Amino acid sequence: MHHFDLIIFISTCTVILMTVLIRWLYARNTRIRNQLQMNFIFNNITHELLTPLTIISASVEKLREEHPDSRHDLELMDLNIQRSVRLLQQILETSKIQAGGLKILVSQGDVMQYIKETARSLEPLMMRKHLTFTINCKPESMMGWLDTDKMDKIIFNLLSNAAKFTPEGGFVTLNVTTNNHFDRVIIQVKDTGVGIPKDKMKHLFTRFYDGDYRSNLTFGTGLGLALTRELTFNMGGTITCESAEGQGTTFTLEIPINKDSFAPSQIDEQHQLQIPIPEASIADLPQAESLTEDTVPEAGASASRVLIVEDNIELLRLMKRLLQHRYHVLTANDGREALQLIQTNKIDIVVSDVMMPEMDGYQLTDHIKHNEIYSHLPIILLTAKTTEDDQQKALLTGADGYITKPFKIRDLQLRIDNLIANRQRIHTESPIVEETPADDMNPDDREFLERAVQCVHKNLSDSDYDREAFAADMGTSVSTLYNRLRELTGKSMANFIRDIRIQEACKIAKNEHNTRVSDIAYRVGFRDAKYFATAFKRITGKQPKEYFAELREES
């Protein structure tokens, strides 16, 4: 009987334990399933939000031109749009980590030089805040294995965070050292900012923590630091923080750089670290420097005007020195500064780096190509990224050329000259001539182009007549109409409509001598006379009043 009771007791305990285990497994699986569902929803929502933000940003840029009196408010809107985009991109990265989709891929190279040159790309940000920025690397050179994509994000988050919360005139220091075995790199970012209260330190790396301990200066979500910690952990590293209110904050990271610390699938044997050293970006530097000797005259008055956009100050100065004998060179440290120069100067072509803080090359290209006044500007993008996907992204954004670093300055000159020559040829042949089918044009193409011109003429005075309405009248999609017009005329939909409007304005001015420029502008669909004058001068090189006077004299 005793034996029988023991069996019953053991069986009962087993059933209880199995029940508890099953419930625990069910609860665990439920949590995992819910987390996966949340990650899926998070990713989809984030992707969906990025698209309208891009459209809003382009609309803000257009409004900035049409309503210059509201420029300050619109710039503030655009700044917050870009902040939102960066936040959403960080959310995507964080969700990828949670879902286990983040992959580490290290390659070999000079780790110290890479970190140093990557950090130097944030010098413009420090200069705008009037901060003293110092970089110390001991030793100055050391070989190791590093995931450059993850390291870029870590460096950017830590240094931009330090700059954000350090008052003007303060100090930001980056110290990079190694341990006794030379198998780990130790990165220390130190600032003289506002510091962090002790009771807030435990929330420092919490996602979406509102960062109220620094709210007297700016807002924050804590997502950048949370992402930095998780990227560091995924690379097998550690991160700590020390801070004192009113004195500053120091972040210290230790990251393995020896090959044995990574799995075979995480090691890229085919490629070396691409160190962003300015001189290394130009492959034919010795030969190119000979072009800028004192015996070579500076660019003449008729030389083309080239805008170079690069956040690395040394590379920016180097490129200007190498090109200024051939072109009139303007420079900008990021996309936002470039847009301001484009709005206030006559530019023939833009040469821009891709990876920049504030506004990168892709965003700059998108802004330019979605602006009716500046969409004609040719753009060449420079980047260290060499994959086919990167090149496709650049071309889909609207770039006219794509050159990988290191590049030859002679190749860049050739690309600049060809693009400018093509644009000048189009301008010379037909600056504002109404689209008329050629005699040898395919009948279907002829009918299509004639119908497109008629659609614009029917809606000439409607200032709201846009790409969507144009495509609807043509009975086709926006993308199809865009591609067809590009093929037949070399123009975008917006430029096609604009050129016909301006052509009609010229006809009115020629036949009605006493009509004011503002009245002509309204009759051909320009709501703002100033915007009409700006667009007109961009195309013809003359103000409407001057151009119309010449037409009347000829008639």
Short mmCIF file of N, CA and C in Angstrom, two decimals, residues 38-54 84-96 98 208 223:
data_model
loop_
_atom_site.label_atom_id
_atom_site.label_comp_id
_atom_site.label_asym_id
_atom_site.label_seq_id
_atom_site.Cartn_x
_atom_site.Cartn_y
_atom_site.Cartn_z
N MET A 38 4.30 42.39 -32.69
CA MET A 38 4.55 43.81 -32.45
C MET A 38 5.71 44.30 -33.33
N ASN A 39 6.76 43.50 -33.45
CA ASN A 39 7.88 43.88 -34.30
C ASN A 39 7.44 44.03 -35.75
N PHE A 40 6.58 43.08 -36.19
CA PHE A 40 6.07 43.13 -37.57
C PHE A 40 5.26 44.41 -37.79
N ILE A 41 4.37 44.70 -36.82
CA ILE A 41 3.55 45.91 -36.93
C ILE A 41 4.42 47.15 -36.88
N PHE A 42 5.39 47.14 -35.96
CA PHE A 42 6.32 48.26 -35.78
C PHE A 42 7.05 48.56 -37.08
N ASN A 43 7.58 47.51 -37.70
CA ASN A 43 8.34 47.69 -38.94
C ASN A 43 7.46 48.24 -40.05
N ASN A 44 6.25 47.67 -40.18
CA ASN A 44 5.36 48.12 -41.25
C ASN A 44 4.94 49.57 -41.06
N ILE A 45 4.57 49.91 -39.81
CA ILE A 45 4.15 51.29 -39.53
C ILE A 45 5.30 52.25 -39.81
N THR A 46 6.50 51.87 -39.37
CA THR A 46 7.67 52.73 -39.57
C THR A 46 7.94 52.96 -41.04
N HIS A 47 7.89 51.87 -41.83
CA HIS A 47 8.10 52.01 -43.28
C HIS A 47 7.03 52.91 -43.89
N GLU A 48 5.78 52.72 -43.45
CA GLU A 48 4.69 53.51 -44.00
C GLU A 48 4.83 54.99 -43.66
N LEU A 49 5.37 55.29 -42.47
CA LEU A 49 5.53 56.68 -42.06
C LEU A 49 6.66 57.37 -42.82
N LEU A 50 7.69 56.62 -43.21
CA LEU A 50 8.81 57.23 -43.91
C LEU A 50 8.39 57.82 -45.26
N THR A 51 7.47 57.16 -45.95
CA THR A 51 7.04 57.64 -47.27
C THR A 51 6.34 58.99 -47.20
N PRO A 52 5.27 59.14 -46.36
CA PRO A 52 4.63 60.47 -46.31
C PRO A 52 5.56 61.55 -45.78
N LEU A 53 6.49 61.20 -44.89
CA LEU A 53 7.43 62.21 -44.39
C LEU A 53 8.31 62.73 -45.53
N THR A 54 8.71 61.84 -46.44
CA THR A 54 9.51 62.25 -47.59
C THR A 54 8.71 63.20 -48.48
N SER A 84 12.49 63.32 -37.43
CA SER A 84 11.55 62.21 -37.39
C SER A 84 12.02 61.06 -38.25
N VAL A 85 12.58 61.39 -39.42
CA VAL A 85 13.09 60.35 -40.31
C VAL A 85 14.22 59.58 -39.64
N ARG A 86 15.15 60.31 -38.99
CA ARG A 86 16.25 59.63 -38.31
C ARG A 86 15.74 58.75 -37.17
N LEU A 87 14.72 59.23 -36.45
CA LEU A 87 14.14 58.44 -35.36
C LEU A 87 13.52 57.16 -35.89
N LEU A 88 12.77 57.26 -37.00
CA LEU A 88 12.14 56.08 -37.58
C LEU A 88 13.19 55.08 -38.07
N GLN A 89 14.28 55.59 -38.62
CA GLN A 89 15.35 54.70 -39.06
C GLN A 89 15.98 53.97 -37.88
N GLN A 90 16.09 54.65 -36.73
CA GLN A 90 16.62 54.01 -35.54
C GLN A 90 15.64 52.98 -34.99
N ILE A 91 14.34 53.26 -35.12
CA ILE A 91 13.32 52.28 -34.69
C ILE A 91 13.44 51.01 -35.53
N LEU A 92 13.63 51.18 -36.85
CA LEU A 92 13.79 50.02 -37.71
C LEU A 92 15.01 49.20 -37.31
N GLU A 93 16.10 49.87 -37.01
CA GLU A 93 17.32 49.17 -36.62
C GLU A 93 17.11 48.42 -35.31
N THR A 94 16.41 49.08 -34.35
CA THR A 94 16.14 48.44 -33.06
C THR A 94 15.23 47.23 -33.24
N SER A 95 14.19 47.35 -34.06
CA SER A 95 13.28 46.23 -34.31
C SER A 95 14.02 45.07 -34.95
N LYS A 96 14.97 45.40 -35.83
CA LYS A 96 15.76 44.35 -36.48
C LYS A 96 16.57 43.56 -35.45
N GLN A 98 15.76 43.19 -32.23
CA GLN A 98 14.82 42.38 -31.43
C GLN A 98 14.38 41.14 -32.17
N PHE A 208 12.93 54.82 -25.79
CA PHE A 208 11.85 55.80 -25.75
C PHE A 208 11.72 56.50 -24.40
N LEU A 223 16.41 56.60 -27.64
CA LEU A 223 16.52 55.50 -28.60
C LEU A 223 17.93 55.40 -29.16
#
